[in-house]
Short mmCIF file of C-alpha atoms in Angstrom, two decimals:
data_model
loop_
_atom_site.label_atom_id
_atom_site.label_comp_id
_atom_site.label_asym_id
_atom_site.label_seq_id
_atom_site.Cartn_x
_atom_site.Cartn_y
_atom_site.Cartn_z
CA MET H 1 -28.11 59.28 -4.01
CA GLU H 2 -25.79 56.44 -3.00
CA THR H 3 -25.74 53.09 -4.85
CA THR H 4 -23.93 49.81 -4.21
CA PRO H 5 -23.40 46.46 -5.99
CA PHE H 6 -24.59 43.28 -4.26
CA ASN H 7 -22.32 41.81 -1.59
CA GLU H 8 -23.50 39.11 0.83
CA GLU H 9 -22.07 41.10 3.77
CA LEU H 10 -24.90 43.58 3.18
CA LEU H 11 -27.33 40.94 4.45
CA ASP H 12 -25.84 41.21 7.94
CA SER H 13 -25.14 44.96 8.04
CA HIS H 14 -28.25 46.54 6.44
CA LEU H 15 -32.03 46.38 6.61
CA LEU H 16 -33.00 45.10 3.18
CA VAL H 17 -36.17 46.64 1.75
CA ASP H 18 -37.83 44.98 -1.26
CA VAL H 19 -40.10 47.58 -2.88
CA ARG H 20 -41.45 45.22 -5.57
CA SER H 21 -45.07 44.05 -5.58
CA PRO H 22 -46.20 41.36 -3.10
CA LEU H 23 -46.38 38.74 -5.89
CA GLU H 24 -42.78 39.40 -6.95
CA TYR H 25 -41.65 39.24 -3.31
CA ALA H 26 -43.51 35.94 -2.74
CA GLU H 27 -41.85 34.33 -5.76
CA ASP H 28 -38.44 35.02 -4.20
CA HIS H 29 -36.55 37.74 -2.37
CA ILE H 30 -33.12 38.39 -0.90
CA PRO H 31 -32.76 36.68 2.54
CA GLY H 32 -33.97 38.85 5.40
CA ALA H 33 -35.64 41.46 3.18
CA ILE H 34 -38.93 43.03 4.23
CA ASN H 35 -41.56 43.88 1.62
CA VAL H 36 -42.64 47.52 1.47
CA PRO H 37 -44.21 47.62 -2.01
CA LEU H 38 -44.30 50.89 -3.90
CA LEU H 39 -47.03 49.47 -6.18
CA ASP H 40 -49.42 46.62 -5.36
CA ASN H 41 -49.95 43.71 -7.77
CA ASP H 42 -52.78 45.34 -9.78
CA GLU H 43 -51.10 48.75 -9.91
CA ARG H 44 -47.91 47.21 -11.27
CA VAL H 45 -49.90 45.63 -14.13
CA GLU H 46 -51.68 48.93 -14.79
CA ILE H 47 -48.42 50.91 -14.96
CA GLY H 48 -46.85 48.27 -17.22
CA ILE H 49 -49.73 48.51 -19.71
CA LEU H 50 -49.66 52.32 -19.59
CA HIS H 51 -45.89 52.35 -20.23
CA LYS H 52 -46.34 50.08 -23.24
CA GLU H 53 -49.32 51.93 -24.74
CA GLN H 54 -48.63 55.60 -23.88
CA GLY H 55 -44.94 55.72 -22.97
CA PRO H 56 -42.80 56.38 -19.88
CA TYR H 57 -44.03 59.92 -19.14
CA ALA H 58 -47.68 58.85 -18.76
CA ALA H 59 -46.64 55.82 -16.72
CA ARG H 60 -44.55 57.91 -14.32
CA ARG H 61 -47.29 60.47 -13.78
CA ARG H 62 -49.84 57.75 -13.05
CA GLY H 63 -47.33 56.02 -10.74
CA LEU H 64 -46.93 59.23 -8.76
CA GLU H 65 -50.72 59.64 -8.48
CA LEU H 66 -51.02 56.10 -7.10
CA THR H 67 -48.13 56.22 -4.63
CA ALA H 68 -47.39 59.76 -3.37
CA HIS H 69 -49.87 59.58 -0.48
CA ARG H 70 -48.12 56.43 0.82
CA PHE H 71 -44.65 57.93 1.20
CA PRO H 72 -44.96 59.09 4.85
CA GLU H 73 -46.23 55.67 6.02
CA MET H 74 -43.54 53.83 4.01
CA VAL H 75 -40.83 55.98 5.62
CA ARG H 76 -42.26 55.33 9.09
CA GLN H 77 -42.47 51.57 8.54
CA ILE H 78 -38.92 51.33 7.14
CA CYS H 79 -37.51 53.56 9.90
CA ASP H 80 -39.15 51.39 12.61
CA GLU H 81 -37.79 48.18 11.06
CA ALA H 82 -34.29 49.61 10.54
CA GLY H 83 -33.75 50.41 14.20
CA GLY H 84 -30.79 52.64 13.33
CA ARG H 85 -29.24 50.29 10.75
CA PRO H 86 -28.39 51.56 7.27
CA ILE H 87 -31.00 50.66 4.65
CA LEU H 88 -30.53 48.84 1.32
CA VAL H 89 -33.40 49.32 -1.14
CA TYR H 90 -33.98 47.15 -4.20
CA CYS H 91 -36.54 46.49 -6.91
CA TRP H 92 -36.49 44.16 -9.93
CA ARG H 93 -33.38 45.53 -11.68
CA GLY H 94 -32.35 48.69 -9.86
CA GLY H 95 -34.77 50.97 -11.68
CA LEU H 96 -37.28 53.66 -10.85
CA ARG H 97 -39.08 51.95 -7.96
CA SER H 98 -35.99 51.53 -5.77
CA LYS H 99 -34.60 54.90 -6.89
CA THR H 100 -37.84 56.60 -5.80
CA VAL H 101 -37.93 55.00 -2.34
CA THR H 102 -34.19 55.53 -1.74
CA SER H 103 -34.58 59.23 -2.64
CA ILE H 104 -37.55 59.62 -0.27
CA LEU H 105 -35.62 57.98 2.57
CA ASP H 106 -32.69 60.30 1.84
CA LEU H 107 -35.02 63.31 2.04
CA ALA H 108 -36.30 62.00 5.39
CA GLY H 109 -32.73 61.96 6.72
CA LEU H 110 -32.28 58.17 6.75
CA LYS H 111 -29.07 56.50 5.51
CA ALA H 112 -30.27 54.54 2.47
CA VAL H 113 -28.54 53.07 -0.58
CA GLN H 114 -29.97 51.62 -3.79
CA LEU H 115 -28.89 48.15 -4.93
CA ILE H 116 -27.33 48.34 -8.40
CA GLY H 117 -29.05 45.85 -10.69
CA GLY H 118 -31.73 45.10 -8.07
CA TYR H 119 -32.99 41.59 -7.38
CA LYS H 120 -31.61 40.42 -10.74
CA SER H 121 -28.03 41.12 -9.64
CA TYR H 122 -28.58 39.05 -6.48
CA ARG H 123 -30.21 36.27 -8.49
CA HIS H 124 -27.16 36.17 -10.77
CA VAL H 125 -24.91 35.64 -7.70
CA VAL H 126 -27.03 32.66 -6.53
CA SER H 127 -27.13 31.06 -10.00
CA GLU H 128 -23.36 31.39 -10.38
CA TYR H 129 -22.77 29.98 -6.87
CA PHE H 130 -24.27 26.63 -7.91
CA THR H 131 -22.75 26.54 -11.42
CA PRO H 132 -20.42 24.98 -10.54
CA TYR H 133 -20.96 24.45 -6.82
CA THR H 134 -17.60 24.30 -5.01
CA PRO H 135 -17.92 23.00 -1.43
CA LYS H 136 -15.45 24.57 1.00
CA LYS H 137 -15.37 21.31 2.99
CA PRO H 138 -16.30 17.73 2.08
CA LEU H 139 -20.00 16.89 1.75
CA ILE H 140 -21.01 14.08 4.12
CA VAL H 141 -24.06 12.42 2.55
CA LEU H 142 -26.36 10.22 4.65
CA HIS H 143 -28.02 7.38 2.76
CA GLY H 144 -30.35 4.67 3.99
CA MET H 145 -33.74 3.04 3.56
CA THR H 146 -37.00 4.86 4.31
CA GLY H 147 -37.83 5.12 8.02
CA ILE H 148 -34.21 5.10 9.21
CA GLY H 149 -34.59 8.59 10.71
CA LYS H 150 -31.99 10.55 8.74
CA THR H 151 -33.78 13.87 9.31
CA THR H 152 -33.88 13.29 13.07
CA LEU H 153 -30.17 12.47 13.05
CA LEU H 154 -29.48 15.72 11.15
CA GLN H 155 -31.37 17.64 13.85
CA ARG H 156 -29.32 15.98 16.61
CA LEU H 157 -26.09 16.73 14.76
CA LYS H 158 -27.12 20.38 14.33
CA GLU H 159 -27.89 20.66 18.06
CA ARG H 160 -24.36 19.38 18.73
CA GLY H 161 -22.87 22.24 16.68
CA ASN H 162 -22.25 20.41 13.41
CA SER H 163 -22.65 21.99 9.98
CA VAL H 164 -25.92 20.53 8.71
CA LEU H 165 -28.13 21.03 5.65
CA ASP H 166 -31.75 19.79 5.77
CA LEU H 167 -32.72 19.69 2.09
CA GLU H 168 -36.17 18.23 2.76
CA GLY H 169 -36.89 20.93 5.34
CA LEU H 170 -35.86 23.66 2.90
CA ALA H 171 -37.95 22.11 0.13
CA CYS H 172 -41.01 21.54 2.42
CA HIS H 173 -41.18 17.96 1.12
CA ARG H 174 -39.86 14.64 2.39
CA GLY H 175 -38.86 13.49 -1.06
CA SER H 176 -41.04 10.36 -1.31
CA ALA H 177 -44.52 9.23 -2.39
CA PHE H 178 -45.85 10.25 1.03
CA GLY H 179 -43.44 13.20 1.26
CA GLN H 180 -45.97 16.02 1.41
CA LEU H 181 -48.09 14.74 4.32
CA GLY H 182 -48.67 17.65 6.68
CA LEU H 183 -46.52 19.95 4.55
CA ASN H 184 -47.34 22.57 1.93
CA GLN H 185 -44.76 22.77 -0.84
CA ASP H 186 -45.82 26.09 -2.34
CA LEU H 187 -42.36 27.59 -2.76
CA THR H 188 -40.93 28.38 -6.20
CA GLN H 189 -37.69 26.98 -7.63
CA LYS H 190 -36.06 30.40 -7.16
CA ARG H 191 -37.16 30.51 -3.51
CA PHE H 192 -35.75 27.04 -2.86
CA GLU H 193 -32.42 28.08 -4.36
CA THR H 194 -32.32 31.20 -2.17
CA LEU H 195 -33.07 29.16 0.97
CA LEU H 196 -30.38 26.63 0.03
CA TRP H 197 -27.79 29.35 -0.70
CA ASP H 198 -28.57 31.11 2.59
CA ALA H 199 -28.48 27.88 4.64
CA ILE H 200 -25.04 27.01 3.27
CA ARG H 201 -23.89 30.59 3.92
CA LYS H 202 -25.03 30.39 7.57
CA ALA H 203 -23.71 26.88 8.32
CA PRO H 204 -20.84 26.79 10.86
CA ALA H 205 -17.61 27.40 8.94
CA GLY H 206 -14.62 25.06 8.90
CA ARG H 207 -16.68 21.87 9.30
CA PRO H 208 -17.82 19.26 6.76
CA LEU H 209 -21.38 19.85 5.56
CA ILE H 210 -23.67 16.93 6.52
CA LEU H 211 -26.82 16.35 4.46
CA GLU H 212 -29.23 13.63 3.42
CA GLY H 213 -28.90 11.83 0.10
CA GLU H 214 -31.73 13.01 -2.16
CA SER H 215 -32.92 12.63 -5.71
CA GLU H 216 -32.23 15.53 -8.03
CA ARG H 217 -35.90 16.48 -7.61
CA ILE H 218 -37.52 16.93 -4.18
CA GLY H 219 -41.23 17.14 -4.86
CA ARG H 220 -41.65 19.96 -7.37
CA VAL H 221 -38.26 21.63 -6.90
CA SER H 222 -34.83 20.56 -8.19
CA LEU H 223 -31.33 20.81 -6.77
CA PRO H 224 -29.66 23.71 -8.63
CA GLY H 225 -26.61 23.70 -10.89
CA ASP H 226 -24.36 20.68 -10.31
CA PHE H 227 -25.21 20.38 -6.61
CA TYR H 228 -26.59 16.84 -7.12
CA GLN H 229 -23.40 15.74 -8.91
CA LYS H 230 -21.26 17.19 -6.10
CA MET H 231 -23.36 15.26 -3.56
CA ALA H 232 -22.63 12.08 -5.52
CA GLN H 233 -18.90 12.81 -5.14
CA GLY H 234 -19.20 13.29 -1.36
CA ILE H 235 -18.37 10.91 1.49
CA ARG H 236 -21.20 8.35 1.59
CA VAL H 237 -22.52 7.14 4.94
CA TRP H 238 -24.89 4.15 4.85
CA CYS H 239 -27.37 4.31 7.76
CA HIS H 240 -29.05 1.10 8.88
CA ALA H 241 -31.59 -0.04 11.49
CA THR H 242 -33.92 -3.01 11.98
CA LEU H 243 -37.23 -3.26 10.14
CA GLU H 244 -39.06 -2.97 13.50
CA THR H 245 -37.27 0.29 14.31
CA ARG H 246 -38.01 1.73 10.88
CA VAL H 247 -41.71 0.81 11.06
CA ARG H 248 -41.98 2.34 14.55
CA ARG H 249 -40.35 5.59 13.38
CA LEU H 250 -42.60 5.83 10.33
CA ILE H 251 -45.67 5.39 12.57
CA GLU H 252 -44.38 8.13 14.88
CA GLU H 253 -43.92 10.49 11.92
CA TYR H 254 -46.88 9.68 9.68
CA GLY H 255 -49.32 7.73 11.88
CA LEU H 256 -51.55 10.69 12.74
CA PRO H 257 -55.34 10.50 12.23
CA GLU H 258 -55.32 13.89 10.45
CA TYR H 259 -53.08 12.36 7.75
CA LYS H 260 -55.41 9.43 7.07
CA GLU H 261 -57.17 10.89 4.04
CA GLU H 262 -53.92 12.19 2.48
CA MET H 263 -52.30 8.78 3.03
CA GLY H 264 -55.16 7.13 1.18
CA VAL H 265 -54.65 9.45 -1.79
CA ALA H 266 -50.85 8.91 -1.74
CA LEU H 267 -51.40 5.13 -1.60
CA GLN H 268 -53.46 5.21 -4.80
CA ARG H 269 -50.66 7.11 -6.57
CA ILE H 270 -48.38 4.08 -6.13
CA ARG H 271 -51.09 1.52 -6.94
CA LYS H 272 -49.36 0.46 -10.16
CA LYS H 273 -46.05 -0.24 -8.41
CA LEU H 274 -47.72 -2.14 -5.54
CA GLY H 275 -50.16 -4.07 -7.72
CA GLY H 276 -53.92 -3.71 -7.36
CA LYS H 277 -54.43 -6.60 -4.89
CA ARG H 278 -51.66 -5.48 -2.50
CA CYS H 279 -52.78 -1.86 -2.75
CA ASP H 280 -56.34 -2.86 -1.74
CA GLU H 281 -54.98 -4.87 1.21
CA LEU H 282 -52.97 -1.89 2.45
CA ALA H 283 -55.97 0.41 1.90
CA GLY H 284 -57.92 -1.96 4.21
CA ASN H 285 -55.16 -1.75 6.84
CA LEU H 286 -55.28 2.04 6.59
CA GLU H 287 -59.08 2.17 6.82
CA ARG H 288 -58.99 0.00 10.00
CA TRP H 289 -56.04 2.10 11.26
CA GLU H 290 -53.78 -0.97 11.51
CA MET H 291 -50.70 1.19 11.35
CA GLU H 292 -48.11 -1.49 11.98
CA GLU H 293 -49.36 -3.69 9.15
CA PHE H 294 -49.80 -0.68 6.86
CA MET H 295 -46.31 0.75 7.41
CA LYS H 296 -44.64 -2.66 7.29
CA GLY H 297 -46.37 -3.36 3.97
CA LEU H 298 -45.28 0.00 2.55
CA VAL H 299 -41.67 -0.57 3.60
CA CYS H 300 -41.37 -4.15 2.35
CA ASP H 301 -43.52 -3.97 -0.80
CA TYR H 302 -42.84 -0.43 -1.98
CA TYR H 303 -40.01 1.59 -0.43
CA ASP H 304 -37.40 -1.17 -0.19
CA LYS H 305 -38.14 -2.25 -3.77
CA VAL H 306 -38.00 1.26 -5.23
CA TYR H 307 -35.28 3.11 -3.31
CA TYR H 308 -31.63 2.08 -3.50
CA LYS H 309 -32.68 -1.01 -5.51
CA ASN H 310 -29.69 -0.66 -7.82
CA ARG H 311 -27.06 0.78 -5.49
CA THR H 312 -23.87 0.56 -7.53
CA TRP H 313 -21.57 2.22 -5.00
CA GLU H 314 -19.88 1.15 -1.79
CA ALA H 315 -20.41 3.22 1.36
CA ASP H 316 -17.43 4.95 2.93
CA TYR H 317 -18.89 4.31 6.39
CA GLN H 318 -21.64 2.17 7.94
CA LEU H 319 -23.66 3.85 10.71
CA ASP H 320 -25.96 2.02 13.15
CA MET H 321 -29.10 4.13 13.64
CA GLU H 322 -30.84 2.25 16.44
CA ASP H 323 -29.98 5.09 18.84
CA PHE H 324 -29.75 8.65 17.48
CA ASP H 325 -27.41 10.12 20.10
CA ARG H 326 -25.01 7.20 19.83
CA ALA H 327 -25.13 7.47 16.02
CA ALA H 328 -24.39 11.21 16.18
CA GLY H 329 -21.36 10.62 18.42
CA GLU H 330 -20.11 7.80 16.23
CA LEU H 331 -20.40 9.90 13.07
CA GLU H 332 -18.54 12.78 14.75
CA GLN H 333 -15.69 10.40 15.64
CA PHE H 334 -15.55 9.20 12.02
CA LEU H 335 -15.43 12.80 10.74
CA ALA H 336 -12.70 13.72 13.25
CA ALA H 337 -10.63 10.76 12.02
CA GLN H 338 -11.20 11.85 8.41
CA SER H 339 -10.06 15.43 9.05
CA ALA H 340 -6.98 14.20 10.94
CA ARG H 341 -5.75 12.37 7.85
#
């Protein structure tokens, strides 16, 4: 049976098959891997207890009883997904589960290899990648007050072929008090790190990486290793727009009736910072769906007082954000001038 150590080129050349339980797969998995579990969640627990109490022989026999009837369907499913590609099989640490499935695929005449060290060996690669993180090109970090539209600008820049990293999109959180409206941040820290690693890997090579300035924590997940410190050392772009433009953009993004209840809950979370009287006034605006007054109050009395209040650094470039396409073109010109130096 053939084995191989982890190499990121395998992600593009092989069908990756994760034979761990669905719960293990959901926590995190190698990018692009499909889940064809040898044992389900309950069976994995049962085998673990049996191994501990009666030893490996009893555990293996019970494992075979539970799984043998599934082998033909597993082979069919993997063969259909592979479409002629070679197959890379992995489990938690390159043990019996992946060895079993790789052997069965071999017997069925499919080209399959087992990943040495399993998911743990891949996880080690990701952890090391961010400790320390060494950008291949400068990081271009967009800063600016809430409502500027930094995420929209990132999308425009990506459409124009730039190398872009949407940290909030990867984290499923907008990184503010109202950051989870309409989103469900149920990913684990490990999953976030995998998504970040893979996004950097796939970004167009040879170009500066453009991303939004974030806190070290985005909702419940954190930027890994020294990524946050490397962002702080990047080229800082200060984005600015009028208060009217910012309020309009916030209404376009958040001003949806289905968010009303969630907004009310989020408002109460910042009651202390707003002060009880002002919080009640804004709650009244929200209840009457006076979106302009509500958003303007949030911007002036909360966001602008909390974010970038003590900005101790000078921006390397000032970017007018009144028009996204014009801003994208202007930033590209700035980056071209930087690389020509």
